[in-house]
Amino acid sequence: MKHSRRVVLGAAAMAATAALLLSACSTSTPSSSASASSGALTPVKLQLQWFAQAQFAGYYAALKQGYFKDEGLDVTILEGGTDIVPQTVLANNQADFAIAWVPKALASREQGAGITDVGQIYQRSGTLQVSMKKANITSAADLTGKKVGNWGFGNEFELFAGMTKAKLDPAKDVTLVQQNFDESALLSGDIDAAQAMVYNEYAQILETKNPATGALYKASDLNVINWNKEGTAMLQDAIWANTAKLSSDKAYQATTVKFLKAVIKGWIYARDNPQKAADVVVSYGTKLGTSHQLWQTNEVNKLIWPSPDGIGVINAADWKRTVGVAMDAKNLEGSTVITKAPDSDAYTNTYIKKALGELKSENLDTTGANFKPIDVTLAEGGK
């Protein structure tokens, strides 16, 4: 969610913020959509967690390439926005499936949302803490005495878990600043380290001219803290389904498998054809340009591939770590993402494994063991 100004984190409780967001979402209308041709197909709505961008390249590729239609589905992709909580849209039966980060979805489940993770697409976290090289911040421990930006709204818990692991007291050892959903505070020098997604805001820095050189910033101008390496990463983009329907609706169960099969093929297409996948996303309307979308596609592919157990399969150890961080890491207000471990309906590998099994006859590479990212040259402003 975007904010018009930076403020030092206040004392408002996370629970109150979550409740406000859930309330806002329940009456929201998706900002735009893209749909496949209709006919004798099963209509399906997929709710994204943000606007059209290559973070969701596999879903748009599945739509454009006709993979959903091949499975007998007429899929409408609903864009997200600042006032849309995808898991709530799903829980309110306004969508059939939703894309959401695991910790945020678990918080919604604890508040009563009947949703289940049926496909863990991202195998790794894409969240970074970025700083200028001169700040000499290369680990969570180096944040001591620094002005540390974060977005809040549930995005901050990897950072807080990292500081806790480094034995830092967030209330005393750092100055926490709630940043906008961009990198302006870092670029202006107002903060020393900023939260960024590797596939989005990090690229926005590299698409900006360095006033000291007149050329675009380079990765060598920056340091990043990667929470995967720090050991406090949490699972992010997953496909969530309606728990009640999974338990009793055979047609919905079948649709879930078909939907996952098409999604798998979409992400394989994005992996093997990154430029074409980026172009597909651009064709559906994006706020940033072609080079930025290619960067996103490439970086998202790194978060997905390789998937040793098969794309979408939930790894028990990764799930356990995510739940542990969600239960234990406290933000500045003393809140955690969730207060207790989720029940057994929180995730299932039943449908993704069935989808993978049904795709075996097509000789698709569903693990990406030999995946190699490409080199992407960014243009100023992401053009």
Tab-separated table of C-alpha atoms in Angstrom:
chain	number	residue	atom	x	y	z
A	1	MET	CA	0.000	0.000	0.000
A	2	LYS	CA	1.232	3.456	-0.838
A	3	HIS	CA	1.603	6.398	1.484
A	4	SER	CA	2.066	10.061	0.730
A	5	ARG	CA	4.689	10.702	3.375
A	6	ARG	CA	7.232	9.012	5.593
A	7	VAL	CA	6.579	8.864	9.310
A	8	VAL	CA	8.303	7.202	12.217
A	9	LEU	CA	6.339	4.091	13.079
A	10	GLY	CA	3.591	4.895	15.548
A	11	ALA	CA	1.885	2.845	18.196
A	12	ALA	CA	-1.178	1.717	16.232
A	13	ALA	CA	-1.697	-1.997	16.628
A	14	MET	CA	-1.195	-4.324	13.665
A	15	ALA	CA	-4.524	-5.958	14.411
A	16	ALA	CA	-6.345	-2.659	14.002
A	17	THR	CA	-4.563	-2.006	10.714
A	18	ALA	CA	-5.437	-5.464	9.429
A	19	ALA	CA	-9.054	-5.029	10.417
A	20	LEU	CA	-9.187	-1.706	8.582
A	21	LEU	CA	-7.726	-3.243	5.453
A	22	LEU	CA	-10.127	-6.176	5.580
A	23	SER	CA	-13.060	-3.824	5.975
A	24	ALA	CA	-11.911	-1.664	3.070
A	25	CYS	CA	-11.446	-4.673	0.836
A	26	SER	CA	-14.867	-6.165	1.412
A	27	THR	CA	-16.534	-3.319	-0.481
A	28	SER	CA	-13.850	-2.757	-3.111
A	29	THR	CA	-14.217	-3.352	-6.835
A	30	PRO	CA	-11.178	-4.816	-8.646
A	31	SER	CA	-9.433	-2.110	-10.606
A	32	SER	CA	-9.348	-3.893	-13.969
A	33	SER	CA	-9.422	-7.326	-15.507
A	34	ALA	CA	-8.275	-9.440	-18.436
A	35	SER	CA	-10.405	-12.375	-19.518
A	36	ALA	CA	-10.210	-15.301	-21.879
A	37	SER	CA	-12.843	-15.896	-24.515
A	38	SER	CA	-16.028	-17.375	-23.117
A	39	GLY	CA	-18.055	-20.313	-24.365
A	40	ALA	CA	-18.719	-23.677	-22.795
A	41	LEU	CA	-16.007	-23.028	-20.250
A	42	THR	CA	-16.010	-22.904	-16.440
A	43	PRO	CA	-15.714	-19.271	-15.322
A	44	VAL	CA	-12.897	-18.650	-12.818
A	45	LYS	CA	-11.770	-15.415	-11.169
A	46	LEU	CA	-8.187	-14.991	-9.968
A	47	GLN	CA	-7.448	-12.100	-7.608
A	48	LEU	CA	-3.912	-10.691	-7.755
A	49	GLN	CA	-2.314	-8.800	-4.873
A	50	TRP	CA	-1.125	-5.860	-6.978
A	51	PHE	CA	-1.477	-4.229	-10.350
A	52	ALA	CA	-0.483	-5.981	-13.580
A	53	GLN	CA	3.248	-6.601	-13.583
A	54	ALA	CA	5.624	-9.483	-14.247
A	55	GLN	CA	5.411	-10.571	-10.619
A	56	PHE	CA	2.401	-12.415	-12.084
A	57	ALA	CA	3.912	-13.270	-15.486
A	58	GLY	CA	2.967	-16.944	-15.296
A	59	TYR	CA	-0.732	-16.210	-14.857
A	60	TYR	CA	-0.832	-13.749	-17.742
A	61	ALA	CA	1.159	-16.171	-19.910
A	62	ALA	CA	-1.315	-18.963	-19.117
A	63	LEU	CA	-4.132	-16.657	-20.183
A	64	LYS	CA	-2.441	-15.389	-23.348
A	65	GLN	CA	-1.193	-18.813	-24.468
A	66	GLY	CA	-4.598	-20.406	-23.971
A	67	TYR	CA	-3.510	-22.803	-21.233
A	68	PHE	CA	-6.550	-22.007	-19.091
A	69	LYS	CA	-8.857	-22.486	-22.056
A	70	ASP	CA	-7.158	-25.818	-22.808
A	71	GLU	CA	-8.255	-26.936	-19.340
A	72	GLY	CA	-11.834	-25.808	-19.972
A	73	LEU	CA	-11.538	-22.632	-17.902
A	74	ASP	CA	-12.586	-19.082	-18.714
A	75	VAL	CA	-10.254	-17.183	-16.377
A	76	THR	CA	-10.621	-13.526	-15.463
A	77	ILE	CA	-7.579	-11.967	-13.803
A	78	LEU	CA	-8.525	-9.281	-11.287
A	79	GLU	CA	-5.813	-6.735	-10.579
A	80	GLY	CA	-5.062	-5.741	-7.016
A	81	GLY	CA	-4.572	-2.284	-5.603
A	82	THR	CA	-4.028	-0.232	-2.486
A	83	ASP	CA	-7.447	-1.043	-1.040
A	84	ILE	CA	-7.674	-4.721	-2.001
A	85	VAL	CA	-6.704	-7.625	0.266
A	86	PRO	CA	-6.745	-10.646	-2.074
A	87	GLN	CA	-7.276	-13.315	0.574
A	88	THR	CA	-10.311	-11.415	1.831
A	89	VAL	CA	-11.732	-11.161	-1.681
A	90	LEU	CA	-11.368	-14.951	-1.849
A	91	ALA	CA	-12.876	-15.539	1.587
A	92	ASN	CA	-15.841	-13.345	0.640
A	93	ASN	CA	-16.489	-15.510	-2.457
A	94	GLN	CA	-15.674	-12.623	-4.795
A	95	ALA	CA	-12.933	-14.703	-6.441
A	96	ASP	CA	-12.207	-18.414	-6.854
A	97	PHE	CA	-8.464	-18.180	-6.217
A	98	ALA	CA	-6.119	-15.478	-4.916
A	99	ILE	CA	-2.400	-14.724	-4.870
A	100	ALA	CA	-1.083	-13.679	-1.456
A	101	TRP	CA	1.993	-13.837	0.723
A	102	VAL	CA	1.819	-16.708	3.195
A	103	PRO	CA	2.227	-14.692	6.445
A	104	LYS	CA	-0.432	-12.170	5.434
A	105	ALA	CA	-2.821	-14.934	4.434
A	106	LEU	CA	-2.169	-16.748	7.714
A	107	ALA	CA	-3.068	-13.559	9.586
A	108	SER	CA	-6.343	-13.449	7.675
A	109	ARG	CA	-6.974	-17.125	8.451
A	110	GLU	CA	-6.485	-16.413	12.146
A	111	GLN	CA	-9.129	-13.714	11.813
A	112	GLY	CA	-11.550	-16.212	10.254
A	113	ALA	CA	-10.827	-16.333	6.522
A	114	GLY	CA	-11.434	-19.851	5.198
A	115	ILE	CA	-8.501	-20.149	2.771
A	116	THR	CA	-5.912	-22.826	1.967
A	117	ASP	CA	-2.547	-22.615	0.209
A	118	VAL	CA	-2.805	-25.044	-2.727
A	119	GLY	CA	0.266	-23.938	-4.678
A	120	GLN	CA	3.449	-22.363	-3.308
A	121	ILE	CA	4.729	-20.738	-6.486
A	122	TYR	CA	7.558	-18.658	-4.975
A	123	GLN	CA	10.097	-20.907	-3.292
A	124	ARG	CA	12.177	-18.022	-1.957
A	125	SER	CA	11.583	-14.553	-0.545
A	126	GLY	CA	12.116	-11.558	-2.818
A	127	THR	CA	12.461	-8.984	-0.025
A	128	LEU	CA	15.727	-7.075	0.423
A	129	GLN	CA	17.020	-4.322	2.661
A	130	VAL	CA	18.993	-2.039	0.345
A	131	SER	CA	21.580	0.608	1.210
A	132	MET	CA	24.217	2.670	-0.504
A	133	LYS	CA	27.675	1.139	-0.509
A	134	LYS	CA	29.123	3.984	1.572
A	135	ALA	CA	26.796	3.087	4.482
A	136	ASN	CA	28.649	-0.228	4.845
A	137	ILE	CA	25.518	-2.212	5.750
A	138	THR	CA	25.930	-5.839	4.716
A	139	SER	CA	24.042	-7.689	7.460
A	140	ALA	CA	21.248	-7.117	9.953
A	141	ALA	CA	23.824	-6.428	12.662
A	142	ASP	CA	25.116	-3.460	10.629
A	143	LEU	CA	21.760	-1.706	10.990
A	144	THR	CA	22.800	-0.556	14.472
A	145	GLY	CA	22.412	3.211	14.779
A	146	LYS	CA	20.922	3.534	11.280
A	147	LYS	CA	17.671	4.959	9.948
A	148	VAL	CA	15.906	1.855	8.689
A	149	GLY	CA	12.934	2.100	6.343
A	150	ASN	CA	10.149	-0.425	5.950
A	151	TRP	CA	6.662	-0.482	4.454
A	152	GLY	CA	4.779	-1.844	7.451
A	153	PHE	CA	1.405	-3.521	6.862
A	154	GLY	CA	2.875	-6.979	7.472
A	155	ASN	CA	5.831	-6.524	5.112
A	156	GLU	CA	8.282	-5.812	7.922
A	157	PHE	CA	8.534	-9.076	9.812
A	158	GLU	CA	11.530	-10.561	7.971
A	159	LEU	CA	13.416	-7.381	8.889
A	160	PHE	CA	12.355	-7.574	12.532
A	161	ALA	CA	13.199	-11.277	12.694
A	162	GLY	CA	16.613	-10.500	11.191
A	163	MET	CA	17.303	-7.781	13.746
A	164	THR	CA	16.166	-10.058	16.568
A	165	LYS	CA	18.478	-12.809	15.331
A	166	ALA	CA	21.308	-10.249	15.288
A	167	LYS	CA	20.421	-9.365	18.911
A	168	LEU	CA	19.295	-5.840	18.067
A	169	ASP	CA	16.492	-4.118	19.938
A	170	PRO	CA	14.390	-2.381	17.234
A	171	ALA	CA	13.130	0.141	19.789
A	172	LYS	CA	16.621	1.212	20.882
A	173	ASP	CA	19.286	0.159	18.429
A	174	VAL	CA	17.825	1.547	15.182
A	175	THR	CA	15.563	4.389	14.089
A	176	LEU	CA	12.631	2.880	12.231
A	177	VAL	CA	10.944	4.899	9.493
A	178	GLN	CA	7.859	3.891	7.541
A	179	GLN	CA	8.761	4.434	3.911
A	180	ASN	CA	6.700	4.945	0.790
A	181	PHE	CA	6.327	2.059	-1.659
A	182	ASP	CA	9.302	3.350	-3.590
A	183	GLU	CA	12.969	4.131	-2.969
A	184	SER	CA	12.764	7.935	-2.820
A	185	ALA	CA	13.804	8.110	0.850
A	186	LEU	CA	16.934	6.066	0.198
A	187	LEU	CA	17.830	7.985	-2.945
A	188	SER	CA	17.423	11.330	-1.149
A	189	GLY	CA	19.493	10.165	1.835
A	190	ASP	CA	16.627	10.444	4.314
A	191	ILE	CA	17.133	6.820	5.384
A	192	ASP	CA	20.168	4.546	5.412
A	193	ALA	CA	18.502	1.274	4.411
A	194	ALA	CA	15.245	0.715	2.539
A	195	GLN	CA	12.932	-2.210	2.005
A	196	ALA	CA	12.722	-3.324	-1.622
A	197	MET	CA	11.501	-6.270	-3.656
A	198	VAL	CA	14.305	-7.639	-5.793
A	199	TYR	CA	11.994	-7.749	-8.798
A	200	ASN	CA	10.595	-4.233	-8.438
A	201	GLU	CA	11.886	-1.446	-6.181
A	202	TYR	CA	15.493	-2.663	-6.336
A	203	ALA	CA	15.305	-2.306	-10.113
A	204	GLN	CA	13.825	1.170	-9.716
A	205	ILE	CA	17.073	2.239	-8.026
A	206	LEU	CA	19.079	0.792	-10.908
A	207	GLU	CA	16.828	2.709	-13.339
A	208	THR	CA	17.734	6.019	-11.672
A	209	LYS	CA	20.673	8.269	-12.524
A	210	ASN	CA	23.392	8.524	-9.919
A	211	PRO	CA	23.988	12.270	-9.476
A	212	ALA	CA	27.639	11.607	-8.708
A	213	THR	CA	28.294	9.964	-12.077
A	214	GLY	CA	25.451	11.014	-14.369
A	215	ALA	CA	24.959	7.360	-15.269
A	216	LEU	CA	22.419	4.895	-13.900
A	217	TYR	CA	23.133	3.379	-10.521
A	218	LYS	CA	24.908	0.025	-10.642
A	219	ALA	CA	24.590	-2.975	-8.348
A	220	SER	CA	28.165	-2.205	-7.258
A	221	ASP	CA	26.909	1.109	-5.839
A	222	LEU	CA	24.649	-0.757	-3.424
A	223	ASN	CA	24.628	-3.302	-0.630
A	224	VAL	CA	21.713	-5.646	0.017
A	225	ILE	CA	20.636	-7.757	2.955
A	226	ASN	CA	18.959	-10.891	1.604
A	227	TRP	CA	16.681	-12.493	4.194
A	228	ASN	CA	17.077	-15.890	2.536
A	229	LYS	CA	20.756	-15.732	3.466
A	230	GLU	CA	20.024	-14.287	6.913
A	231	GLY	CA	17.725	-17.232	7.681
A	232	THR	CA	14.573	-15.216	8.372
A	233	ALA	CA	12.899	-15.405	4.963
A	234	MET	CA	9.159	-16.057	4.763
A	235	LEU	CA	7.206	-17.692	1.946
A	236	GLN	CA	5.553	-15.184	-0.346
A	237	ASP	CA	3.381	-15.523	-3.480
A	238	ALA	CA	1.129	-18.567	-3.166
A	239	ILE	CA	-2.159	-19.632	-4.727
A	240	TRP	CA	-4.964	-19.710	-2.164
A	241	ALA	CA	-8.261	-21.549	-2.540
A	242	ASN	CA	-11.539	-21.666	-0.624
A	243	THR	CA	-11.163	-24.159	2.248
A	244	ALA	CA	-14.855	-25.045	2.543
A	245	LYS	CA	-15.221	-25.675	-1.180
A	246	LEU	CA	-12.118	-27.848	-1.216
A	247	SER	CA	-13.658	-30.048	1.450
A	248	SER	CA	-17.096	-30.513	-0.093
A	249	ASP	CA	-17.346	-29.314	-3.702
A	250	LYS	CA	-16.070	-31.928	-6.171
A	251	ALA	CA	-16.445	-29.568	-9.112
A	252	TYR	CA	-14.288	-26.977	-7.338
A	253	GLN	CA	-11.722	-29.646	-6.500
A	254	ALA	CA	-11.503	-30.577	-10.180
A	255	THR	CA	-11.301	-26.923	-11.191
A	256	THR	CA	-8.455	-26.394	-8.730
A	257	VAL	CA	-6.397	-29.136	-10.388
A	258	LYS	CA	-7.136	-27.775	-13.868
A	259	PHE	CA	-6.294	-24.246	-12.786
A	260	LEU	CA	-2.981	-25.364	-11.279
A	261	LYS	CA	-2.064	-27.309	-14.424
A	262	ALA	CA	-2.523	-24.209	-16.562
A	263	VAL	CA	-0.604	-22.048	-14.076
A	264	ILE	CA	2.303	-24.513	-14.058
A	265	LYS	CA	2.476	-24.320	-17.845
A	266	GLY	CA	2.299	-20.524	-17.670
A	267	TRP	CA	5.267	-20.310	-15.332
A	268	ILE	CA	7.234	-22.805	-17.414
A	269	TYR	CA	6.549	-20.569	-20.415
A	270	ALA	CA	7.778	-17.530	-18.454
A	271	ARG	CA	10.918	-19.425	-17.450
A	272	ASP	CA	11.743	-20.598	-20.965
A	273	ASN	CA	10.606	-17.441	-22.780
A	274	PRO	CA	11.312	-14.510	-20.436
A	275	GLN	CA	11.230	-11.813	-23.114
A	276	LYS	CA	7.964	-13.088	-24.586
A	277	ALA	CA	6.463	-13.403	-21.107
A	278	ALA	CA	7.469	-9.831	-20.281
A	279	ASP	CA	5.893	-8.667	-23.536
A	280	VAL	CA	2.691	-10.488	-22.608
A	281	VAL	CA	2.522	-8.603	-19.314
A	282	VAL	CA	3.140	-5.292	-21.062
A	283	SER	CA	0.308	-6.094	-23.466
A	284	TYR	CA	-2.127	-6.253	-20.537
A	285	GLY	CA	-1.147	-2.768	-19.387
A	286	THR	CA	1.593	-2.038	-16.846
A	287	LYS	CA	2.779	1.057	-15.013
A	288	LEU	CA	6.460	0.408	-15.806
A	289	GLY	CA	7.968	-0.391	-19.175
A	290	THR	CA	9.457	-3.255	-21.117
A	291	SER	CA	12.949	-3.412	-19.610
A	292	HIS	CA	11.493	-3.284	-16.092
A	293	GLN	CA	9.048	-6.093	-16.861
A	294	LEU	CA	11.844	-8.233	-18.323
A	295	TRP	CA	13.866	-7.619	-15.143
A	296	GLN	CA	10.845	-8.638	-13.085
A	297	THR	CA	10.281	-11.800	-15.098
A	298	ASN	CA	13.933	-12.788	-14.716
A	299	GLU	CA	14.072	-12.073	-10.979
A	300	VAL	CA	10.752	-13.807	-10.297
A	301	ASN	CA	12.031	-16.837	-12.184
A	302	LYS	CA	14.939	-16.931	-9.732
A	303	LEU	CA	12.449	-17.047	-6.838
A	304	ILE	CA	10.601	-19.983	-8.421
A	305	TRP	CA	13.286	-22.063	-10.096
A	306	PRO	CA	14.659	-24.496	-9.308
A	307	SER	CA	11.696	-26.152	-7.559
A	308	PRO	CA	13.211	-29.524	-6.565
A	309	ASP	CA	9.897	-31.084	-5.509
A	310	GLY	CA	8.033	-29.655	-8.497
A	311	ILE	CA	6.728	-26.117	-8.988
A	312	GLY	CA	4.057	-25.210	-6.463
A	313	VAL	CA	4.767	-27.955	-3.936
A	314	ILE	CA	4.868	-26.606	-0.380
A	315	ASN	CA	8.124	-27.548	1.350
A	316	ALA	CA	7.403	-28.488	4.978
A	317	ALA	CA	10.637	-26.986	6.321
A	318	ASP	CA	10.045	-23.645	4.547
A	319	TRP	CA	6.481	-23.589	5.825
A	320	LYS	CA	7.628	-24.305	9.374
A	321	ARG	CA	10.200	-21.498	9.233
A	322	THR	CA	7.606	-19.054	7.910
A	323	VAL	CA	5.143	-19.970	10.652
A	324	GLY	CA	7.896	-19.658	13.252
A	325	VAL	CA	8.848	-16.156	12.118
A	326	ALA	CA	5.163	-15.189	11.898
A	327	MET	CA	4.594	-16.325	15.487
A	328	ASP	CA	7.819	-15.094	17.083
A	329	ALA	CA	9.047	-11.918	15.354
A	330	LYS	CA	7.617	-8.767	16.930
A	331	ASN	CA	7.412	-5.398	15.269
A	332	LEU	CA	8.014	-2.112	17.088
A	333	GLU	CA	4.530	-2.240	18.572
A	334	GLY	CA	5.111	-5.740	19.954
A	335	SER	CA	2.743	-7.408	17.493
A	336	THR	CA	3.393	-10.660	15.676
A	337	VAL	CA	1.807	-11.729	12.386
A	338	ILE	CA	-0.070	-14.585	14.041
A	339	THR	CA	-0.482	-15.677	17.661
A	340	LYS	CA	-0.671	-19.441	17.190
A	341	ALA	CA	0.252	-22.105	14.673
A	342	PRO	CA	-2.282	-22.534	11.853
A	343	ASP	CA	-4.353	-25.707	11.626
A	344	SER	CA	-3.825	-28.495	9.103
A	345	ASP	CA	-6.142	-26.858	6.551
A	346	ALA	CA	-3.739	-23.971	6.076
A	347	TYR	CA	-2.011	-25.754	3.215
A	348	THR	CA	-2.251	-28.910	1.152
A	349	ASN	CA	-0.084	-30.465	-1.561
A	350	THR	CA	-2.918	-32.712	-2.747
A	351	TYR	CA	-4.001	-30.627	-5.722
A	352	ILE	CA	-0.612	-29.407	-6.906
A	353	LYS	CA	0.778	-32.938	-6.861
A	354	LYS	CA	-2.222	-34.200	-8.817
A	355	ALA	CA	-1.722	-31.404	-11.342
A	356	LEU	CA	1.975	-32.244	-11.665
A	357	GLY	CA	1.109	-35.910	-12.092
A	358	GLU	CA	-1.365	-35.200	-14.877
A	359	LEU	CA	1.254	-33.135	-16.718
A	360	LYS	CA	3.834	-35.942	-16.771
A	361	SER	CA	2.615	-37.171	-20.156
A	362	GLU	CA	3.463	-33.763	-21.675
A	363	ASN	CA	7.164	-34.158	-20.782
A	364	LEU	CA	7.327	-30.730	-19.169
A	365	ASP	CA	10.235	-29.726	-16.954
A	366	THR	CA	8.407	-28.973	-13.713
A	367	THR	CA	11.507	-28.664	-11.499
A	368	GLY	CA	13.759	-26.361	-13.537
A	369	ALA	CA	16.897	-28.030	-12.220
A	370	ASN	CA	18.961	-26.552	-15.060
A	371	PHE	CA	17.389	-23.106	-14.991
A	372	LYS	CA	19.767	-20.252	-15.744
A	373	PRO	CA	18.718	-16.618	-15.477
A	374	ILE	CA	19.397	-14.186	-18.294
A	375	ASP	CA	21.223	-10.848	-18.193
A	376	VAL	CA	18.891	-7.865	-18.312
A	377	THR	CA	19.905	-4.324	-19.224
A	378	LEU	CA	17.657	-1.783	-17.516
A	379	ALA	CA	16.726	1.529	-19.106
A	380	GLU	CA	16.198	4.795	-17.271
A	381	GLY	CA	12.742	4.794	-15.723
A	382	GLY	CA	12.267	1.144	-16.688
A	383	LYS	CA	11.407	1.952	-20.297
